[in-house]
Coordinates of C-alpha atoms and ligand atoms in Angstrom, one line a residue:
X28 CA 4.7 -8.0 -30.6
X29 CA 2.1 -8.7 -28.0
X30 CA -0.7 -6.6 -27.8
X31 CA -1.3 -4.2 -24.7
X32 CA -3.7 -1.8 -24.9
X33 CA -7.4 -1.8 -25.7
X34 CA -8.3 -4.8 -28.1
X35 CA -11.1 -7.9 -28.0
X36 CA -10.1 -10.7 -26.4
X37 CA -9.6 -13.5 -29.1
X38 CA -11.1 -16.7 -27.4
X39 CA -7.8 -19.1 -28.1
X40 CA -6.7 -21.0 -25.3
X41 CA -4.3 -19.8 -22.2
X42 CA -2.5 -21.2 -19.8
X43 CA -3.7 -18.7 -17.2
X44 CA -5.8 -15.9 -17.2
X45 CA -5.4 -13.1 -14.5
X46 CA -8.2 -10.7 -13.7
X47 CA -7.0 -7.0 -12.7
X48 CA -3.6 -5.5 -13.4
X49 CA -2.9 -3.9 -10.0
X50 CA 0.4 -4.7 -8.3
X51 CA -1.1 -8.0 -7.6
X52 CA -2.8 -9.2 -10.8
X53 CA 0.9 -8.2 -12.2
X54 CA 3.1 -9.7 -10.0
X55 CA 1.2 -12.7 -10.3
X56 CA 1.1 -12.4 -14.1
X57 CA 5.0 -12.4 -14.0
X58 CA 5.4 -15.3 -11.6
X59 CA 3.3 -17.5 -14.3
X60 CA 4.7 -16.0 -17.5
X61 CA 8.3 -16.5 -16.1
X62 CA 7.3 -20.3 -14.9
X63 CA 6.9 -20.7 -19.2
X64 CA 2.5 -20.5 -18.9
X65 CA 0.9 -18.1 -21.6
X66 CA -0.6 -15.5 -19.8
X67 CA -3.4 -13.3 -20.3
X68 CA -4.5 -10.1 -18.2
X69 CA -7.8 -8.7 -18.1
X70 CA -8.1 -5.0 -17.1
X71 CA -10.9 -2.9 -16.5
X72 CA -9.0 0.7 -16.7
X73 CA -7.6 1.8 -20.1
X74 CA -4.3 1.5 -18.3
X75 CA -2.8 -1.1 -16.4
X76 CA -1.2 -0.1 -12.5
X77 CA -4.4 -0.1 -10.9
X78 CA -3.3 1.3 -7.2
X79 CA 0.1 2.5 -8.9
X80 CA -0.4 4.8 -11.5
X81 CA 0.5 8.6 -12.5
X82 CA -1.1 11.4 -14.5
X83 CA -1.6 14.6 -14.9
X84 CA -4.6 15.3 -12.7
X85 CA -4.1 18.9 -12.5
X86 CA -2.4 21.0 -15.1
X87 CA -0.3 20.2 -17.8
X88 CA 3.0 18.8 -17.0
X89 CA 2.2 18.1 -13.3
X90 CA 2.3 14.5 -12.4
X91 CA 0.4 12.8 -9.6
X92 CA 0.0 9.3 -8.5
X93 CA -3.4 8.4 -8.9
X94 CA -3.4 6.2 -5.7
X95 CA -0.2 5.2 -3.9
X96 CA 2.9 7.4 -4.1
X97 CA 5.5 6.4 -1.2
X98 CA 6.9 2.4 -1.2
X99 CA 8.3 1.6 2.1
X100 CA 7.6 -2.0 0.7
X101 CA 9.5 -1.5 -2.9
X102 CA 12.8 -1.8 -1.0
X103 CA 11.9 -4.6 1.6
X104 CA 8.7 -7.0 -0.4
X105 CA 10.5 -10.4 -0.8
X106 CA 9.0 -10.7 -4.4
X107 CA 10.4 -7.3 -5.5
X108 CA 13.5 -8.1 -4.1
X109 CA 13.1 -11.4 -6.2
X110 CA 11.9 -9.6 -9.2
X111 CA 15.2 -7.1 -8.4
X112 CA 12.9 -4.2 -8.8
X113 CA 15.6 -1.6 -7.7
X114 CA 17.6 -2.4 -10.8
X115 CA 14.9 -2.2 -13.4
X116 CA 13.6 1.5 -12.0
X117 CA 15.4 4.3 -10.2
X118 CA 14.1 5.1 -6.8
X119 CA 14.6 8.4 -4.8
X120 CA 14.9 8.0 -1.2
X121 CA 14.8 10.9 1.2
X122 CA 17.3 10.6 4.2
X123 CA 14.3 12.0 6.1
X124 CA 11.5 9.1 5.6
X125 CA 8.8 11.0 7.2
X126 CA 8.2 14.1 9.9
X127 CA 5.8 14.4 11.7
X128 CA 4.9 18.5 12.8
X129 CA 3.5 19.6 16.4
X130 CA 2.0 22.7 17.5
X131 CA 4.5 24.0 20.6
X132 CA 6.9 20.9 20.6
X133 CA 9.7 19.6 18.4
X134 CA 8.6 18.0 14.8
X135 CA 9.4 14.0 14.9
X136 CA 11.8 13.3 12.4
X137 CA 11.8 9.7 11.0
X138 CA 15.6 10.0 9.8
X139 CA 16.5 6.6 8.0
X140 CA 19.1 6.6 10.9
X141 CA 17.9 5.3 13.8
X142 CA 20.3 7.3 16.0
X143 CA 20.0 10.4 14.2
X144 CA 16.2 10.0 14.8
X145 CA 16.1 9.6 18.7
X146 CA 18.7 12.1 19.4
X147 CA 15.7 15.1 18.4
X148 CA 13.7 12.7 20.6
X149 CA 14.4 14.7 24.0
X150 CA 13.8 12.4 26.9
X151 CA 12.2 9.4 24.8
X152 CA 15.1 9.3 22.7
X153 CA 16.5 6.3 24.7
X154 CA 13.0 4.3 25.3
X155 CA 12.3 5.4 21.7
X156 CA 15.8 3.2 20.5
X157 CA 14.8 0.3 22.6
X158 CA 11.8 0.4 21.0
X159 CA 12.6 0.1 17.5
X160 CA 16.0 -1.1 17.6
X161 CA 15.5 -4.3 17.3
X162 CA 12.8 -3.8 14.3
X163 CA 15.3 -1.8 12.4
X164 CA 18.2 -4.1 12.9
X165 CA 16.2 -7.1 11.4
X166 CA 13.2 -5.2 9.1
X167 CA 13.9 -7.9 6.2
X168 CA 12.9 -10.3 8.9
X169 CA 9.7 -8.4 10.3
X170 CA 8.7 -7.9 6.5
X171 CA 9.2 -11.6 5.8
X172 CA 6.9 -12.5 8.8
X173 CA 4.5 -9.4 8.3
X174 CA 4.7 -10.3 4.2
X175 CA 2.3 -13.6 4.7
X176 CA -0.3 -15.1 6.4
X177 CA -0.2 -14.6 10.2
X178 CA -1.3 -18.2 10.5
X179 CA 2.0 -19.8 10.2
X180 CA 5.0 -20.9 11.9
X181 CA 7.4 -18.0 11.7
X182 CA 10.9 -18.3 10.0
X183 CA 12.7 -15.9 12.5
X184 CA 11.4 -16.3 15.5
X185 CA 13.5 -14.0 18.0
X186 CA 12.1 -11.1 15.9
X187 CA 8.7 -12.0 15.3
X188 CA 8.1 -12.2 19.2
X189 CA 10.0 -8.5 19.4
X190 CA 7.7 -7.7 17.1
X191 CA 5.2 -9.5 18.6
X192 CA 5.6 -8.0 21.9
X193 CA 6.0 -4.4 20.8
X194 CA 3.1 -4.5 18.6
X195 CA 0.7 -5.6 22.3
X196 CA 2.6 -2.7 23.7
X197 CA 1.8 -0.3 21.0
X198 CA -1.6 -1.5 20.3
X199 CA -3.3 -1.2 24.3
X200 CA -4.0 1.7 26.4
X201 CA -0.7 1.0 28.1
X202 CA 0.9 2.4 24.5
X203 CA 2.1 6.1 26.9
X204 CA 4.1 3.6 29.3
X205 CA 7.4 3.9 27.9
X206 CA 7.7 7.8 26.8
X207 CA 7.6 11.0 28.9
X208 CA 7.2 13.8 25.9
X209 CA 4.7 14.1 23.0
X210 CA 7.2 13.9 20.0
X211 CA 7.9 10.0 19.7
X212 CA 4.5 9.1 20.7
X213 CA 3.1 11.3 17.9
X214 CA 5.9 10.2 15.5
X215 CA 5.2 6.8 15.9
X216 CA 1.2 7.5 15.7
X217 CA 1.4 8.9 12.7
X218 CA 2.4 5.9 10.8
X219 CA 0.3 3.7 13.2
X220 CA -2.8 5.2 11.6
X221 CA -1.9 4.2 7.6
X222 CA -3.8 1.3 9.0
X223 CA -7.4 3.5 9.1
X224 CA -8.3 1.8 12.5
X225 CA -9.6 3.2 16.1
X226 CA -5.8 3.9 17.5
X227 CA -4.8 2.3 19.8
X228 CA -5.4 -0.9 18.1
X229 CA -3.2 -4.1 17.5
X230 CA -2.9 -4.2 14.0
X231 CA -2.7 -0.4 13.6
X232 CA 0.8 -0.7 16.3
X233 CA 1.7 -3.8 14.0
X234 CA 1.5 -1.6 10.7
X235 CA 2.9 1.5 12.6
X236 CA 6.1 -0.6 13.6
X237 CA 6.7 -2.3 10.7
X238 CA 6.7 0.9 8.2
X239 CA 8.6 2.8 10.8
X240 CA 11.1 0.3 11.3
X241 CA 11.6 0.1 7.3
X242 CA 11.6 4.2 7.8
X243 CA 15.1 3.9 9.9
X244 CA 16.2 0.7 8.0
X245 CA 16.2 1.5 4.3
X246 CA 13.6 4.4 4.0
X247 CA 10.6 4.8 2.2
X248 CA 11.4 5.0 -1.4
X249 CA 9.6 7.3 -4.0
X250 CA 10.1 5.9 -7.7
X251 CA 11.2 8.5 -10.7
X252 CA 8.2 9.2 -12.8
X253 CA 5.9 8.6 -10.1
X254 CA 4.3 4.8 -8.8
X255 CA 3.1 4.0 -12.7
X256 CA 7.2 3.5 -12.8
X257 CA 6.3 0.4 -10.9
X258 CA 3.3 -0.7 -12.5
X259 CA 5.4 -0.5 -16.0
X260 CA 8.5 -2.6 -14.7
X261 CA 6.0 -5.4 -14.3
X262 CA 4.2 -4.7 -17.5
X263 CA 7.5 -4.9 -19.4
X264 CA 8.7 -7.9 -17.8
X265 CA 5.1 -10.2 -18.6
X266 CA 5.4 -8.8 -22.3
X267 CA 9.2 -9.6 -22.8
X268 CA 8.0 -12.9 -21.3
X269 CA 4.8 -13.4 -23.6
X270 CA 2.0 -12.2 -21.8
X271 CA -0.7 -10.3 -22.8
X272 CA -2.6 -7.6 -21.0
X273 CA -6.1 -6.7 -22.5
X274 CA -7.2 -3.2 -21.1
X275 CA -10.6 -1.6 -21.0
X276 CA -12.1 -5.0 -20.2
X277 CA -14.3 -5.7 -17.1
X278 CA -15.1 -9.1 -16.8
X279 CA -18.7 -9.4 -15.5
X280 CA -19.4 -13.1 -16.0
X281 CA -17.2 -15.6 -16.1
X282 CA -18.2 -16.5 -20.0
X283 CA -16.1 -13.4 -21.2
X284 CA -12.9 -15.2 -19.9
X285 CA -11.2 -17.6 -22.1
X286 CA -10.4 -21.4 -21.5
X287 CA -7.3 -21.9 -19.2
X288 CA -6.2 -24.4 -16.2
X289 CA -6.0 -21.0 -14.0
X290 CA -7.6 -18.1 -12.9
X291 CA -6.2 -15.7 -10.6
X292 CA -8.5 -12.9 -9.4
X293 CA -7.0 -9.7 -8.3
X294 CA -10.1 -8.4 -7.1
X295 CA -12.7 -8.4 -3.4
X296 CA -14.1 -11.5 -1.5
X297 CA -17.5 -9.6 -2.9
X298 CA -16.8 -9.3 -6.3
X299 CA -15.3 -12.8 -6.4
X300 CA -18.8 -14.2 -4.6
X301 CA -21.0 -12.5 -7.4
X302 CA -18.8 -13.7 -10.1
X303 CA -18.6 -17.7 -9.0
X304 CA -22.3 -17.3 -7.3
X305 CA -23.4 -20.2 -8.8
X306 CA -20.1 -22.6 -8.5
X307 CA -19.5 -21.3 -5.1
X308 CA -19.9 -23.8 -2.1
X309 CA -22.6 -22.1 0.9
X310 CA -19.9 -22.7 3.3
X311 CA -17.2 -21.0 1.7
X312 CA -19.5 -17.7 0.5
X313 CA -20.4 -17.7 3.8
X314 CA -16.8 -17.5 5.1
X315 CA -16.7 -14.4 2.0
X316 CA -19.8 -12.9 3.3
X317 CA -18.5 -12.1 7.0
X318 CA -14.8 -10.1 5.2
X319 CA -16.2 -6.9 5.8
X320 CA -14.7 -3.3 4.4
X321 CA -13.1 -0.7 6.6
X322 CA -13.4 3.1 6.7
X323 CA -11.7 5.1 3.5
X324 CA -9.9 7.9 1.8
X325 CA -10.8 11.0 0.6
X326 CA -7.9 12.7 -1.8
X327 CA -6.9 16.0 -2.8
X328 CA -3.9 16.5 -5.3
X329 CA -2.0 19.8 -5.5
X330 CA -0.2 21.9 -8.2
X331 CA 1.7 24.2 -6.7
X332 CA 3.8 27.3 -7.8
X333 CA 6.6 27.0 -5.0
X334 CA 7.1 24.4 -2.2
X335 CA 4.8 24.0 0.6
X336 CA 6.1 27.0 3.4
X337 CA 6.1 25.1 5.9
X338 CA 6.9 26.4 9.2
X339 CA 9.6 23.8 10.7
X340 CA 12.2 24.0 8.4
X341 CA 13.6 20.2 8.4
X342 CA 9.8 19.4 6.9
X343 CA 11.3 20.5 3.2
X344 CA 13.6 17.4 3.2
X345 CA 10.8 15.2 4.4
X346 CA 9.4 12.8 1.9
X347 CA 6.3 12.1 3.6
X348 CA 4.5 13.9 6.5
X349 CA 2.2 13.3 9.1
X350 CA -0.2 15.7 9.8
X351 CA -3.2 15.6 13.1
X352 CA -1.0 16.7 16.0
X353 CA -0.6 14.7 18.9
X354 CA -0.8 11.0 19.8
X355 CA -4.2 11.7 21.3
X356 CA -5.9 14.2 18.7
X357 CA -5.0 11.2 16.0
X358 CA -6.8 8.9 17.8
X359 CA -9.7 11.2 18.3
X360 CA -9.9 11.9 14.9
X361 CA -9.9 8.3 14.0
X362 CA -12.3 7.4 16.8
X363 CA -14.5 10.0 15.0
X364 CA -14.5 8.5 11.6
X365 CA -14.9 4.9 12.9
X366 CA -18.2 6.7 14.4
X367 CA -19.5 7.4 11.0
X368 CA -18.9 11.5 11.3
X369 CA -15.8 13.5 9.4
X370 CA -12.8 15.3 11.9
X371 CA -12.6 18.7 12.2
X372 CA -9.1 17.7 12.8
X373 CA -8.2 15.1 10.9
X374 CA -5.1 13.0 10.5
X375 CA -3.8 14.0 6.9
X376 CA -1.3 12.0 5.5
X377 CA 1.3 14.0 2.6
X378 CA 4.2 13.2 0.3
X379 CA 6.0 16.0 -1.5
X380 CA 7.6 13.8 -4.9
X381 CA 8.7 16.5 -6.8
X382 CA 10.7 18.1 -3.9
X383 CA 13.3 14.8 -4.8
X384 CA 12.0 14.4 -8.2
X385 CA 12.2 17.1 -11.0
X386 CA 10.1 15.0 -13.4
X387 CA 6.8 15.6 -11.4
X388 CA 6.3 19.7 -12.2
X389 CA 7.2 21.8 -14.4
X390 CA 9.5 24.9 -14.1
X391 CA 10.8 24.6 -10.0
X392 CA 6.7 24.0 -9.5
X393 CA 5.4 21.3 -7.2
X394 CA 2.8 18.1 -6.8
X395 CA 1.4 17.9 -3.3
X396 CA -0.3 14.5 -2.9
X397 CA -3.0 14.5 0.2
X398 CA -5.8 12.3 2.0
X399 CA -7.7 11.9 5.0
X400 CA -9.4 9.5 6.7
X401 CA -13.3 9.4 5.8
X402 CA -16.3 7.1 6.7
X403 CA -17.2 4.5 4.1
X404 CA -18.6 5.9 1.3
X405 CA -18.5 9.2 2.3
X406 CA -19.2 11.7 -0.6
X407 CA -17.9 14.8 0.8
X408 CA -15.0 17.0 -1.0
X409 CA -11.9 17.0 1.7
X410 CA -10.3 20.1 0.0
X411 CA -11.3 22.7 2.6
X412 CA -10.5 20.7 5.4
X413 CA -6.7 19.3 4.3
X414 CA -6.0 22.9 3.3
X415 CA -7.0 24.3 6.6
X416 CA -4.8 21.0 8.6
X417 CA -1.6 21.8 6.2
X418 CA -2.0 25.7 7.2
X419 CA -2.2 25.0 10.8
X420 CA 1.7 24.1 9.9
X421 CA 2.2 26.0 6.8
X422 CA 1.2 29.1 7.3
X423 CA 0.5 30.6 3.7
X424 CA -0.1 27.3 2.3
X425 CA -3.0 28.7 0.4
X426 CA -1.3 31.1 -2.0
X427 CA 0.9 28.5 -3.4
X428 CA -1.8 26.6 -4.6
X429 CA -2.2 26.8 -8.5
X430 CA -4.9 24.0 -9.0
X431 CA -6.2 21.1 -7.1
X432 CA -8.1 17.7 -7.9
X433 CA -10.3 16.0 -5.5
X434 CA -11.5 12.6 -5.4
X435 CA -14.1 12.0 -2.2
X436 CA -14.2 8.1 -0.7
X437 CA -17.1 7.3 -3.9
X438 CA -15.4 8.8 -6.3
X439 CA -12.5 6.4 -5.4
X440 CA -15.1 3.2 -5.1
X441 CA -16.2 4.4 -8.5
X442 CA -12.6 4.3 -10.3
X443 CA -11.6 0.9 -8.8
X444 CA -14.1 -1.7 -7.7
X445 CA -11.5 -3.3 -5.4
X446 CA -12.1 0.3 -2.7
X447 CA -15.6 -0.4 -1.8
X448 CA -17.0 2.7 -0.2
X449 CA -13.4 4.1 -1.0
X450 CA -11.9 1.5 1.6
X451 CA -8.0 1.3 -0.2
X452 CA -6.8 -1.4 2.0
X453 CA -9.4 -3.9 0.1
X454 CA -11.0 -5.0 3.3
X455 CA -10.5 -3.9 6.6
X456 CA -7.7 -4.6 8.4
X457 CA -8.8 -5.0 12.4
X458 CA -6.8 -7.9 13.8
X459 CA -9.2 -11.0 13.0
X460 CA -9.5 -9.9 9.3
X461 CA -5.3 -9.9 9.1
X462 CA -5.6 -13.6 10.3
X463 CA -7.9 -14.3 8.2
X464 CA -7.4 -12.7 4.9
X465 CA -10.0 -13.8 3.5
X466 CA -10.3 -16.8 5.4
X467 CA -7.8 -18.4 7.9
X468 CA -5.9 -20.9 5.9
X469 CA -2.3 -21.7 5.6
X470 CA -2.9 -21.4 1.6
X471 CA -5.9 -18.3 1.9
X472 CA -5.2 -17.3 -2.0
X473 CA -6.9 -21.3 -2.9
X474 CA -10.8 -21.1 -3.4
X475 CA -12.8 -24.5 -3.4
X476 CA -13.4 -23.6 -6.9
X477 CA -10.5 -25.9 -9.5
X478 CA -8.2 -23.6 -10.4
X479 CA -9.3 -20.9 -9.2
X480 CA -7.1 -18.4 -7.1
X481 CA -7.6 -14.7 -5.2
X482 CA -4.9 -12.1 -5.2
X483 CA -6.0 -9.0 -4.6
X484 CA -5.2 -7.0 -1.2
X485 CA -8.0 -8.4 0.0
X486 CA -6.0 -11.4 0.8
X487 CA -3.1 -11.9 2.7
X488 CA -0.4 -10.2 3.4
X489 CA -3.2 -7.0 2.8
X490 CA -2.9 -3.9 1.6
X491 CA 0.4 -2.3 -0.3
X492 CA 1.9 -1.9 -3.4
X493 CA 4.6 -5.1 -2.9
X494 CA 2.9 -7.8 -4.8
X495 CA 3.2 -10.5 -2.0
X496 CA -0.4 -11.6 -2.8
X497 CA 0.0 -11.8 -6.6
X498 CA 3.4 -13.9 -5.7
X499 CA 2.4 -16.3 -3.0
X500 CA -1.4 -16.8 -5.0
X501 CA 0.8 -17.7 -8.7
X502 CA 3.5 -20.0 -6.7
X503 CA 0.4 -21.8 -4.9
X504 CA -1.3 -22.3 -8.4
X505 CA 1.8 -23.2 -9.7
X506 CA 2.3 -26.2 -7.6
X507 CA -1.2 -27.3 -6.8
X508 CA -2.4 -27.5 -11.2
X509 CA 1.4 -27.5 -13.0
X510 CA 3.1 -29.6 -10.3
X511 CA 5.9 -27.1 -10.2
X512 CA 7.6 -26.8 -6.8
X513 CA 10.3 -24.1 -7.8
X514 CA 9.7 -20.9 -7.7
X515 CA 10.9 -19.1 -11.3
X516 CA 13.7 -16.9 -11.5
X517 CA 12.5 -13.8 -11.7
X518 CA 15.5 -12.0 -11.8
X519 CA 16.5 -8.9 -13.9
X520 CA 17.8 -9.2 -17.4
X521 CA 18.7 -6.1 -19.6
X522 CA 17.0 -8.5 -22.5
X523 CA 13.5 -8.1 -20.4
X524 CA 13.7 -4.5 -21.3
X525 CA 14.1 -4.3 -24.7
Ligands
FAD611 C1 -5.5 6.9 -2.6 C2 -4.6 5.7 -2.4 C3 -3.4 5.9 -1.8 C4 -2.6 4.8 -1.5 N1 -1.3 5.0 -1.0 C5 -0.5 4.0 -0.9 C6 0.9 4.2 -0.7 O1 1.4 5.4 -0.7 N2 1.7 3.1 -0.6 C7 1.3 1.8 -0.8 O2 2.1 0.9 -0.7 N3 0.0 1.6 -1.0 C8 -0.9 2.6 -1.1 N4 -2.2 2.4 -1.5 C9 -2.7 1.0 -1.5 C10 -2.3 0.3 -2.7 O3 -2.5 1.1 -3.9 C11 -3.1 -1.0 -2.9 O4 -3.0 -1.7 -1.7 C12 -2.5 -1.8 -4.0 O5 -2.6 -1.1 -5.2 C13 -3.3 -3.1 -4.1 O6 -2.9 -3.8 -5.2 P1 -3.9 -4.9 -5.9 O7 -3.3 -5.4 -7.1 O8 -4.4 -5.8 -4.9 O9 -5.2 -4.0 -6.3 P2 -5.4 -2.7 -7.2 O10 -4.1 -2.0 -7.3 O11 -6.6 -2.0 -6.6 O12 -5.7 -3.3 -8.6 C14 -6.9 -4.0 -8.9 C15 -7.1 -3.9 -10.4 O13 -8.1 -4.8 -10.8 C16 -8.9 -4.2 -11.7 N5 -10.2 -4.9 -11.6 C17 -11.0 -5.1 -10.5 N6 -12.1 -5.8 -10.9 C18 -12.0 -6.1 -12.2 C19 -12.8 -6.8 -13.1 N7 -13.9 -7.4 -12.7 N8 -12.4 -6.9 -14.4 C20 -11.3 -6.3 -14.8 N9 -10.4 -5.6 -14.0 C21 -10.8 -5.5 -12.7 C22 -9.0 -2.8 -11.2 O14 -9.4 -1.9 -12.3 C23 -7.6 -2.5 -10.8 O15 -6.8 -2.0 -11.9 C24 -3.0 3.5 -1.8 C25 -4.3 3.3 -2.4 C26 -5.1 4.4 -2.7 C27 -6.4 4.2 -3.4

């Protein structure tokens, strides 16, 4: 039996050693073990997952996710289609991806139906289908191009120039052109600003297209049990295949790591730069020292006695919500926080698990997951101020709630080095820094250090629980110091569970 939990590294000599059991530092642990390398995963947490874990933050029996909780990316991330992720865990996936509530106008309803969706769309319903239409129709396609580094010729490219082309539309002041009503512009804003930019933007229309898109094509799917689901399929699978993971275990210097021809670092351009400082070459830590950090997340998690009342009933099916109102008080709110000051109105994003998920609550009760947009490193409690945005559509909200957790932007930096100033994303993700994540390179996950590889979200394709980085990073290592030019099969075998 191979030992997970907390134990001393013994110094004996590895194949690879990977640093940081996030999605990442996982999937790339899996790519190696699978390719035949004897692996080795340092951890700092007592429990691998970093960004997809569950526990009971609140009360007993109530199950949150920690960090992520909805996986647009599960379903359409060419490595957990390779890893055949859907038939190792069981995923629920509401008809009704996300909703997006107004105050005097129709909710937007993200159906995973793209007709369905643009017949509540009133007048935009038509300009709202050319829109997306093409994005839904090929979303395997716009998450093969948006799943690597932008510099690169793209495999399909008809729909990377839709994409292209939509994404310029979306992400300019010319982004009211095509609609006549407030629903589809706010629908579509609401998922525009997962990317914690000023709206509009270019890469926040990018990673507003390409989730909704997945949202019509195969929804976004919440696993059973909660994201650590995730996290344990990939643990399972590098033990079955003789890895090791070694928890509780920040690496600090290099010295603590034990001899191996690879290193794969699922961690930040800065943490990177102060662990190699002295092997690093000036012109490369200078490339590390312009990757800057974007604005963060401030978290509240809910137990609640009965589901959230909200006032439009269709919101009780949704999986995920959108809360801030219009297309225009979004992008004030995150024109405020790229200011430096905190909304009054802030755009809140929700998912409601346990509405598709008994396992999350206890007794018909409920987990509410929650967060806002902050400035970096903001210290201030959100509670007040996500309760006050979910009452302005759920009237009553208050006297469900049983207990709540909060984690502010520092708390968040605190937990996992790889949020500076609570930035989730692992760097910011303007335009220039998705090109060059972390530096513009066909290969970006290759350091001039032998050996030596970054993985973390911090790299390209950026942030999300899909394991691209952690993939592409342990098939570049694979080639470049074990000449192997085949991918491994990382397909599902019932074997791998047992
Ligand atoms: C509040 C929140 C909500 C989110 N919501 C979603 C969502 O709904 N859907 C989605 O797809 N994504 C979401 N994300 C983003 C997603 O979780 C991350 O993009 C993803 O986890 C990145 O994976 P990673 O492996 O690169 O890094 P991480 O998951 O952050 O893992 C890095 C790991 O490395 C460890 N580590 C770092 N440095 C060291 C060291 N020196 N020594 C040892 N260990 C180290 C850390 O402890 C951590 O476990 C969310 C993130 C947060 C925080």
């Amino acid at each position: 039996m191979r030992m997970v939990g907390q134990a001393r590294a013994d110094r004996s000599e590895v194949d690879a050693v990977v640093v940081g059991a996030g999605p990442n530092g996982l999937a790339a642990a899996v790519t190696l073990a699978r390719a035949g390398l004897k692996v080795r995963v340092f951890e700092r947490a007592d429990v691998p997952g970093g960004g997809a874990r569950t526990s009971e933050l609140t009360l007993p029996g109530f199950h949150h996710d920690t960090c992520s909780a909805v996986h647009p990316l599960a379903l359409e991330s060419p490595f957990f289609r390779a890893f055949e992720l859907t038939s190792r865990i069981e995923f629920a996936v509401p008809d009704l991806s996300f909703a997006h509530p107004l105050d005097g106008a129709p909710p937007g309803l993200a159906y995973r139906d793209l007709a369905r969706t643009c017949e509540r769309l009133g007048r935009d319903g038509n300009a709202y289908a050319r829109l997306m239409s093409p994005l839904v129709d090929h979303s395997g396609q716009v998450a093969e191009f948006t799943g690597g580094p932008l510099l690169r010729l793209p495999r399909h490219l008809r729909t990377t120039l839709r994409f292209g082309r939509r994404t310029l539309e979306q992400g300019t002041p010319l982004w009211n052109a095509r609609f006549r009503e407030q629903t589809a512009p706010a629908l579509l804003t609401g998922a525009m600003a997962h990317a914690i930019l000023p709206l509009p933007s270019p890469a926040g229309a990018g990673v507003g297209l390409a989730l909704t898109a997945y949202a019509h094509a195969k929804g976004w799917p919440i696993p059973i049990g909660g994201s650590a689901a995730i996290s344990n399929a990939l643990v399972a699978d590098l033990i079955a295949h003789g890895g090791e993971i070694i928890t509780g275990s920040h690496i600090t210097d290099i010295a603590q790591l034990p001899p191996s021809r690879t290193v794969l670092l699922d961690i930040t351009p800065r943490a990177f730069a102060e662990l190699f400082a002295r092997e690093l070459p000036d012109r490369y830590a200078r490339k590390l020292s312009r990757f800057k950090y974007g604005n963060a997340v401030a978290k509240v998690d809910f137990a609640l006695s009965e589901p959230v009342p909200w006032r439009d009933q269709e919101l009780h099916r949704a999986g995920t919500i959108h809360l801030g109102g219009t297309r225009e008080q979004i992008a004030a709110a995150e024109h405020t926080v790229n200011r430096g000051s905190h909304p009054d109105n802030p755009y809140v994003l929700i998912s409601q698990p346990s509405v598709f998920d008994q396992t999350r609550a206890p007794g018909g009760h409920h987990t509410l997951w929650a967060y806002t947009h902050v400035p970096a490193g903001s210290d201030v409690d959100q509670t007040e101020t996500i309760v006050r945005q979910i009452e302005r559509f759920a009237p009553g909200f208050r006297d469900v709630i049983m207990a709540t957790a909060t984690s502010t932007a520092a708390d968040l930096a605190r937990a996992n080095s790889n949020y500076p100033g609570g930035d989730i994303a692992a760097g910011a993700t303007h335009i220039a820094q998705m090109i060059r994540r972390p530096v513009a390179a066909a290969d970006p996950w290759r350091t001039p250090i032998a050996g030596v590889y970054l993985c973390s979200a911090s790299t390209a394709p950026g942030p999300g629980v899909h394991g691209l980085a952690g993939w592409q990073a342990a098939l570049s290592a694979l080639r470049r110091e074990f000449a192997e030019y085949n991918p491994p099969d990382l397909r599902y075998r019932t074997t791998d569970a047992q």
